[in-house]
Short mmCIF file of C-alpha atoms and ligand atoms in Angstrom, two decimals:
data_model
loop_
_atom_site.label_atom_id
_atom_site.label_comp_id
_atom_site.label_asym_id
_atom_site.label_seq_id
_atom_site.Cartn_x
_atom_site.Cartn_y
_atom_site.Cartn_z
CA MET A 2 -2.95 42.24 58.70
CA LYS A 3 -3.45 38.54 59.58
CA ARG A 4 -7.14 38.80 58.84
CA CYS A 5 -6.34 40.48 55.54
CA LEU A 6 -4.02 37.63 54.53
CA LEU A 7 -6.61 35.05 55.53
CA ARG A 8 -9.24 36.83 53.46
CA SER A 9 -6.97 36.89 50.38
CA ALA A 10 -6.13 33.20 50.82
CA LEU A 11 -9.83 32.34 51.06
CA ALA A 12 -10.58 34.45 47.98
CA LEU A 13 -7.84 32.64 46.05
CA CYS A 14 -9.23 29.26 47.09
CA ALA A 15 -12.73 30.28 45.99
CA CYS A 16 -11.35 31.51 42.73
CA LEU A 17 -9.47 28.23 42.08
CA LEU A 18 -12.54 26.19 42.93
CA ALA A 19 -14.71 28.25 40.59
CA ALA A 20 -12.25 28.14 37.67
CA PRO A 21 -12.88 25.25 35.29
CA LEU A 22 -10.19 22.62 35.65
CA PRO A 23 -8.14 22.03 32.51
CA SER A 24 -9.59 18.90 30.99
CA PRO A 25 -7.12 16.05 31.34
CA ALA A 26 -5.70 14.91 27.99
CA ALA A 27 -7.25 11.64 26.83
CA PRO A 28 -4.87 8.94 28.01
CA TYR A 29 -2.99 7.29 25.17
CA LYS A 30 -3.54 3.58 24.63
CA ALA A 31 -0.84 1.23 25.89
CA GLU A 32 -0.76 -0.25 22.37
CA TYR A 33 -2.05 0.90 18.98
CA LYS A 34 -2.81 -1.89 16.53
CA LEU A 35 -1.50 -1.47 12.98
CA SER A 36 -2.84 -3.86 10.34
CA VAL A 37 -0.81 -5.18 7.41
CA VAL A 38 -2.16 -7.72 4.90
CA PRO A 39 1.01 -9.66 3.87
CA GLY A 40 3.76 -11.07 6.11
CA ALA A 41 6.40 -9.32 8.21
CA THR A 42 9.22 -10.05 5.73
CA SER A 43 7.41 -8.46 2.75
CA GLY A 44 8.51 -4.95 1.79
CA TRP A 45 5.13 -3.78 3.01
CA GLY A 46 5.58 -5.48 6.41
CA MET A 47 9.09 -3.99 6.71
CA THR A 48 7.71 -0.53 5.87
CA ALA A 49 5.10 -0.84 8.61
CA ALA A 50 7.77 -1.90 11.12
CA TYR A 51 9.92 1.06 10.08
CA PHE A 52 7.03 3.43 10.84
CA ALA A 53 6.21 1.83 14.21
CA ASP A 54 9.88 1.90 15.31
CA LEU A 55 10.33 5.49 14.21
CA VAL A 56 7.21 6.63 16.08
CA ARG A 57 8.19 4.77 19.26
CA GLU A 58 11.69 6.24 19.16
CA ARG A 59 10.66 9.83 18.38
CA SER A 60 7.83 9.83 20.94
CA GLN A 61 10.12 8.29 23.56
CA GLY A 62 7.72 5.41 23.95
CA ARG A 63 4.59 7.55 24.41
CA ILE A 64 3.07 6.16 21.20
CA ASN A 65 3.49 2.42 21.03
CA ILE A 66 2.35 0.99 17.69
CA LYS A 67 2.37 -2.78 17.26
CA VAL A 68 2.35 -4.20 13.75
CA TYR A 69 0.02 -7.15 13.12
CA PRO A 70 1.13 -8.65 9.78
CA SER A 71 -0.41 -11.51 7.77
CA SER A 72 -4.02 -10.18 7.94
CA GLN A 73 -4.15 -11.30 11.61
CA LEU A 74 -6.59 -8.58 12.63
CA LEU A 75 -8.80 -9.27 9.62
CA ALA A 76 -9.40 -12.99 10.18
CA GLY A 77 -7.69 -13.34 6.81
CA LYS A 78 -10.26 -11.27 4.91
CA GLN A 79 -8.25 -8.42 3.42
CA THR A 80 -11.14 -6.46 1.91
CA SER A 81 -12.70 -5.89 5.37
CA GLU A 82 -9.73 -3.82 6.56
CA PHE A 83 -11.21 -0.42 5.71
CA LEU A 84 -14.45 -1.07 7.63
CA MET A 85 -12.57 -2.40 10.67
CA LEU A 86 -10.29 0.64 10.72
CA ARG A 87 -13.26 2.96 10.38
CA ASN A 88 -15.19 1.35 13.23
CA GLY A 89 -12.17 1.36 15.56
CA ALA A 90 -11.42 -2.38 15.74
CA ILE A 91 -8.05 -1.34 14.26
CA ASP A 92 -6.17 1.90 15.08
CA PHE A 93 -3.77 2.16 12.11
CA ALA A 94 -3.40 0.36 8.78
CA LEU A 95 -0.71 0.51 6.15
CA ALA A 96 -3.11 -0.42 3.39
CA SER A 97 -3.15 -1.11 -0.32
CA THR A 98 -5.57 0.80 -2.53
CA ILE A 99 -6.53 -2.63 -3.88
CA ASN A 100 -7.92 -3.85 -0.57
CA TRP A 101 -9.94 -0.70 0.10
CA SER A 102 -11.24 -0.23 -3.44
CA PRO A 103 -14.39 -2.36 -2.89
CA GLN A 104 -15.54 0.40 -0.49
CA ILE A 105 -13.95 3.42 -2.22
CA LYS A 106 -14.33 3.25 -5.99
CA GLU A 107 -11.81 6.06 -6.61
CA LEU A 108 -9.01 3.77 -5.39
CA ASN A 109 -9.40 1.68 -8.54
CA LEU A 110 -7.56 4.43 -10.41
CA THR A 111 -4.14 2.79 -10.06
CA ALA A 112 -5.67 -0.62 -10.87
CA LEU A 113 -6.77 0.50 -14.35
CA PRO A 114 -4.88 -2.05 -16.46
CA PHE A 115 -1.73 -0.72 -18.18
CA PHE A 116 -2.73 2.88 -17.40
CA LEU A 117 0.62 3.71 -15.76
CA ALA A 118 2.59 0.98 -17.54
CA VAL A 119 2.52 2.89 -20.83
CA GLN A 120 3.83 6.13 -19.30
CA PRO A 121 7.41 7.03 -20.33
CA ASP A 122 8.54 6.84 -16.67
CA ARG A 123 6.08 4.84 -14.59
CA TYR A 124 7.55 5.82 -11.21
CA LYS A 125 7.54 9.50 -12.06
CA ALA A 126 3.91 9.05 -13.14
CA MET A 127 3.00 7.40 -9.83
CA ASP A 128 4.72 10.17 -7.85
CA ALA A 129 2.87 12.79 -9.89
CA VAL A 130 -0.47 11.17 -9.02
CA MET A 131 0.36 10.90 -5.31
CA ALA A 132 1.52 14.51 -5.12
CA GLY A 133 -1.06 15.93 -7.50
CA LYS A 134 -4.73 16.77 -7.75
CA SER A 135 -5.71 13.15 -8.45
CA GLY A 136 -3.92 11.89 -5.32
CA LYS A 137 -5.73 14.51 -3.27
CA MET A 138 -9.05 13.41 -4.78
CA MET A 139 -8.29 9.82 -3.71
CA VAL A 140 -7.39 10.90 -0.16
CA ASP A 141 -10.51 13.12 0.05
CA ALA A 142 -12.69 10.20 -1.04
CA ILE A 143 -11.26 8.04 1.78
CA GLU A 144 -11.53 10.75 4.43
CA LYS A 145 -15.13 11.44 3.42
CA LYS A 146 -15.87 7.80 4.20
CA GLY A 147 -14.35 8.09 7.67
CA VAL A 148 -10.62 7.26 7.82
CA LYS A 149 -7.81 9.80 8.32
CA ILE A 150 -4.89 9.50 5.89
CA ILE A 151 -1.43 10.60 7.05
CA GLY A 152 0.82 9.40 4.24
CA TRP A 153 1.57 7.22 1.25
CA ALA A 154 3.98 4.35 0.62
CA GLU A 155 4.19 1.62 -2.01
CA ASN A 156 3.66 -2.09 -2.55
CA GLY A 157 4.86 -1.76 -6.14
CA PHE A 158 4.11 -2.49 -9.78
CA ARG A 159 2.53 -5.90 -9.99
CA GLU A 160 4.21 -8.48 -12.20
CA MET A 161 2.95 -11.84 -13.42
CA THR A 162 4.33 -15.21 -12.28
CA THR A 163 3.17 -18.56 -13.70
CA SER A 164 4.01 -22.24 -13.64
CA LYS A 165 2.83 -22.94 -17.18
CA GLY A 166 5.20 -21.12 -19.50
CA PRO A 167 6.52 -17.65 -20.29
CA ILE A 168 4.17 -14.75 -21.00
CA SER A 169 5.12 -12.22 -23.66
CA LYS A 170 1.83 -11.50 -25.47
CA PRO A 171 -1.87 -11.40 -24.49
CA GLU A 172 -2.55 -14.78 -26.17
CA ASP A 173 -0.15 -16.44 -23.70
CA MET A 174 -2.64 -15.70 -20.92
CA SER A 175 -5.35 -17.77 -22.55
CA GLY A 176 -6.97 -20.31 -20.21
CA LEU A 177 -4.54 -19.73 -17.33
CA LYS A 178 -6.07 -19.97 -13.86
CA ILE A 179 -4.82 -16.89 -12.01
CA ARG A 180 -5.23 -16.01 -8.33
CA VAL A 181 -6.46 -12.44 -7.89
CA VAL A 182 -7.58 -10.21 -5.01
CA GLY A 183 -11.32 -9.98 -4.31
CA SER A 184 -11.83 -6.67 -6.12
CA PRO A 185 -14.05 -6.79 -9.24
CA ILE A 186 -11.69 -4.91 -11.61
CA PHE A 187 -9.23 -7.84 -11.42
CA ILE A 188 -11.80 -10.34 -12.63
CA GLU A 189 -12.62 -8.15 -15.62
CA THR A 190 -8.97 -7.45 -16.50
CA PHE A 191 -7.96 -11.11 -16.50
CA ARG A 192 -11.09 -12.19 -18.37
CA ALA A 193 -10.30 -9.57 -21.02
CA LEU A 194 -6.93 -11.29 -21.44
CA GLY A 195 -8.62 -14.67 -21.88
CA ALA A 196 -7.49 -15.99 -18.48
CA ASN A 197 -9.56 -17.61 -15.79
CA PRO A 198 -9.26 -15.43 -12.63
CA VAL A 199 -9.98 -16.88 -9.19
CA ASN A 200 -10.59 -14.73 -6.09
CA MET A 201 -8.49 -15.79 -3.15
CA ASN A 202 -7.43 -14.01 0.03
CA TRP A 203 -3.68 -13.57 0.37
CA SER A 204 -3.85 -15.53 3.64
CA GLU A 205 -4.81 -18.63 1.60
CA ALA A 206 -2.84 -17.92 -1.55
CA THR A 207 0.45 -19.59 -0.64
CA THR A 208 -1.34 -22.86 0.13
CA GLY A 209 -3.14 -22.44 -3.20
CA PHE A 210 0.20 -22.05 -5.00
CA GLN A 211 1.66 -25.06 -3.18
CA GLN A 212 -1.27 -27.25 -4.13
CA GLY A 213 -1.25 -26.00 -7.70
CA VAL A 214 -4.87 -24.79 -7.41
CA VAL A 215 -3.89 -21.92 -9.73
CA ASP A 216 -1.36 -21.56 -12.55
CA GLY A 217 -0.22 -18.08 -11.62
CA GLN A 218 -0.54 -14.86 -9.65
CA GLU A 219 0.53 -11.23 -9.82
CA ASN A 220 2.42 -9.30 -7.14
CA PRO A 221 5.36 -6.87 -6.91
CA THR A 222 8.86 -8.26 -7.37
CA ASN A 223 10.82 -6.68 -4.50
CA GLY A 224 7.95 -6.34 -2.07
CA ILE A 225 6.26 -9.74 -2.33
CA ASN A 226 7.52 -12.18 -4.99
CA ILE A 227 11.11 -12.35 -3.75
CA PRO A 228 10.36 -12.47 0.02
CA LEU A 229 7.75 -15.18 -0.71
CA LYS A 230 10.30 -17.23 -2.74
CA ILE A 231 7.78 -17.42 -5.55
CA TRP A 232 10.18 -19.67 -7.55
CA ASP A 233 9.17 -22.50 -5.21
CA TYR A 234 5.81 -22.47 -7.07
CA HIS A 235 6.24 -20.58 -10.35
CA LYS A 236 9.13 -20.75 -12.77
CA TYR A 237 8.15 -17.88 -15.07
CA HIS A 238 8.16 -14.19 -14.25
CA CYS A 239 6.82 -11.56 -16.64
CA ASP A 240 7.62 -7.92 -16.01
CA TRP A 241 4.59 -6.22 -17.51
CA HIS A 242 4.02 -3.50 -14.83
CA TYR A 243 0.28 -3.80 -15.50
CA ILE A 244 -0.87 -1.95 -12.36
CA ILE A 245 0.56 -0.57 -9.15
CA ASP A 246 -0.73 -0.50 -5.63
CA PRO A 247 0.33 2.51 -3.67
CA LEU A 248 -0.05 2.08 0.08
CA LEU A 249 -1.82 4.51 2.37
CA MET A 250 -1.18 5.07 6.07
CA GLY A 251 -4.67 5.29 7.56
CA VAL A 252 -5.70 6.13 11.12
CA ASN A 253 -9.05 5.75 12.84
CA PRO A 254 -10.33 9.35 13.17
CA THR A 255 -11.16 9.11 16.89
CA VAL A 256 -7.67 7.79 17.56
CA TRP A 257 -6.20 10.57 15.42
CA LYS A 258 -8.10 13.26 17.35
CA SER A 259 -6.91 11.81 20.67
CA PHE A 260 -3.29 12.73 19.85
CA SER A 261 -1.96 16.13 20.93
CA PRO A 262 -1.15 18.58 18.08
CA GLU A 263 2.56 17.96 18.72
CA ASP A 264 2.11 14.22 18.41
CA GLN A 265 0.01 14.60 15.27
CA LYS A 266 2.92 16.55 13.78
CA LEU A 267 5.33 13.84 14.90
CA LEU A 268 3.18 11.13 13.28
CA LEU A 269 2.98 13.07 10.01
CA GLU A 270 6.77 13.48 9.96
CA CYS A 271 7.30 9.78 10.64
CA ALA A 272 4.82 8.92 7.85
CA ALA A 273 6.73 11.15 5.41
CA GLU A 274 10.00 9.38 6.20
CA THR A 275 8.29 6.01 5.95
CA GLU A 276 7.08 6.91 2.46
CA LYS A 277 10.69 7.47 1.35
CA TYR A 278 11.81 4.16 2.84
CA GLY A 279 8.85 2.14 1.52
CA LYS A 280 9.16 3.52 -2.00
CA ALA A 281 12.88 2.83 -2.06
CA LEU A 282 12.32 -0.80 -1.00
CA SER A 283 9.73 -1.23 -3.73
CA ARG A 284 11.78 0.48 -6.46
CA LEU A 285 15.21 -0.91 -5.61
CA CYS A 286 17.07 -1.60 -8.86
CA MET A 287 13.94 -0.81 -10.88
CA ASP A 288 14.61 2.94 -11.04
CA ASP A 289 17.55 5.18 -11.93
CA GLY A 290 19.58 4.04 -8.92
CA SER A 291 18.24 6.59 -6.47
CA SER A 292 16.44 3.98 -4.32
CA LEU A 293 19.66 2.01 -3.89
CA ALA A 294 21.54 5.19 -2.95
CA TYR A 295 18.84 6.20 -0.47
CA LEU A 296 18.69 2.82 1.28
CA LYS A 297 22.50 2.82 1.52
CA SER A 298 22.47 6.32 2.98
CA ILE A 299 20.13 5.27 5.81
CA ASP A 300 21.94 1.94 6.23
CA LYS A 301 18.84 -0.11 5.40
CA LEU A 302 19.78 -2.17 2.35
CA PRO A 303 17.72 -5.38 2.19
CA GLU A 304 19.34 -8.77 1.55
CA VAL A 305 18.51 -8.89 -2.17
CA THR A 306 19.70 -5.88 -4.11
CA GLU A 307 19.80 -7.41 -7.63
CA PRO A 308 16.25 -8.74 -8.01
CA TYR A 309 16.42 -9.97 -11.63
CA ALA A 310 19.78 -11.69 -11.28
CA PHE A 311 18.65 -13.16 -7.98
CA MET A 312 15.44 -14.63 -9.45
CA GLU A 313 17.43 -16.11 -12.33
CA GLN A 314 19.87 -17.69 -9.88
CA GLN A 315 16.86 -19.38 -8.30
CA GLY A 316 16.00 -20.90 -11.67
CA MET A 317 13.31 -18.46 -12.80
CA ILE A 318 12.92 -17.39 -16.38
CA VAL A 319 12.38 -13.65 -16.38
CA THR A 320 10.69 -12.01 -19.37
CA ARG A 321 11.06 -8.24 -19.49
CA LEU A 322 8.58 -6.78 -21.95
CA SER A 323 9.49 -4.00 -24.37
CA PRO A 324 7.21 -0.93 -24.62
CA GLU A 325 5.84 -2.38 -27.88
CA GLN A 326 4.92 -5.64 -26.17
CA ILE A 327 3.27 -3.75 -23.29
CA ALA A 328 1.29 -1.75 -25.87
CA LYS A 329 -0.36 -5.01 -27.06
CA PHE A 330 -1.61 -5.73 -23.53
CA HIS A 331 -2.77 -2.12 -23.26
CA GLU A 332 -4.80 -2.59 -26.42
CA ALA A 333 -6.31 -5.87 -25.22
CA THR A 334 -7.63 -4.23 -22.03
CA GLN A 335 -9.04 -1.06 -23.57
CA LYS A 336 -12.66 -1.96 -22.73
CA VAL A 337 -11.83 -2.58 -19.04
CA ARG A 338 -10.26 0.88 -18.79
CA ALA A 339 -13.25 2.49 -20.49
CA ASP A 340 -15.82 0.70 -18.29
CA TRP A 341 -13.90 1.42 -15.09
CA THR A 342 -13.23 5.05 -15.98
CA ALA A 343 -17.01 5.51 -15.92
CA LYS A 344 -17.23 3.78 -12.51
CA ILE A 345 -14.23 5.52 -10.92
CA GLY A 346 -15.21 8.94 -12.24
CA PRO A 347 -13.97 10.47 -15.51
CA ASP A 348 -12.93 13.62 -13.59
CA LEU A 349 -10.49 11.66 -11.46
CA VAL A 350 -9.01 9.81 -14.45
CA LYS A 351 -8.64 13.11 -16.31
CA ALA A 352 -6.97 14.72 -13.26
CA ALA A 353 -4.50 11.81 -13.14
CA GLU A 354 -3.73 12.19 -16.85
CA GLU A 355 -3.07 15.87 -16.32
CA ASP A 356 -0.89 15.24 -13.25
CA MET A 357 1.18 12.71 -15.19
CA ALA A 358 1.50 14.94 -18.24
CA ALA A 359 2.73 17.85 -16.10
CA ALA A 360 5.40 15.76 -14.34
O1 X2X T 401 -3.35 -9.89 -1.95
C1 X2X T 401 -2.36 -9.43 -2.53
O2 X2X T 401 -2.03 -9.80 -3.66
C2 X2X T 401 -1.56 -8.34 -1.85
C3 X2X T 401 -0.81 -8.94 -0.69
O3 X2X T 401 -0.65 -7.79 -2.74
C4 X2X T 401 -2.52 -7.30 -1.40
O4 X2X T 401 -2.90 -7.23 -0.26
C5 X2X T 401 -3.05 -6.35 -2.40
#
């Protein structure tokens, strides 16, 4: 009986030794680096922090994402973010289509001048693109180039600010020196309006505004212009909604694959909630009131909830263009849209038009 037991025990040991050991899960990093181009107090920076906090809380600290705002991981050069995320120098990025468009031409879609601005409801149009065939084509184009996308968010419609006088028609742009991002479509758009565009990284832009190197710039009201206190440099604000930059939550693919299926699901859920928060911050008091209601419901109202009144209190002169006035700018930039539709891909532009029409 004893011998029999011994034999079974030995057989079990042999069996255990022969069986392949379950491969240990790749250890998670102590810290995942998330890149953000503008500062921590921008809507974009706050959206990134919201995501990192949500992930830390839901994963009970297993996934620790640290936000690096102000282009810190990029040595200030915002258009290198995509390549750094792809090669693993960065783990996550909450990124603007504008900064990745030099590498992925499809991302110029939402930078086609006045393409969304002339839609009857520009936010509905943006949502239709993100949720539709055209949004999927944009995500596929990024993933084909080597970065995993887990969600969208929003920097916002980009409005014009200047120190030299109000803008209400294309002729008012004539000769103005305007800071733009280092993506070629911006140079062509501003030249078409008779302005003199100057490429400048965001990390250097504030100093440029302070020193009066440029006469103006364009960025979203809630997300950037108000947190930056743009009135310290520019007195005039023109709401022309000429383009929008949606944000994308990108992950290095090796990092993405290292997460367990449960954690991938958790990250996707956190990204979906972050999209709601980020869009609401960007659209606050610019939409039908639903962003205000949403931010109230999650107890996350920012300090400024009346952007136009607030800017006027700071001494700014705000010009809000009528659809007829926007149509004049649309007309003046027709050639830029035509040239860039050919570069971006007519199929993608057509898909976006169909998505917007169906919304
Ligand atoms: O550089 C800009 O204008 C900014 C901060 O909006 C982007 O990164 C696209």
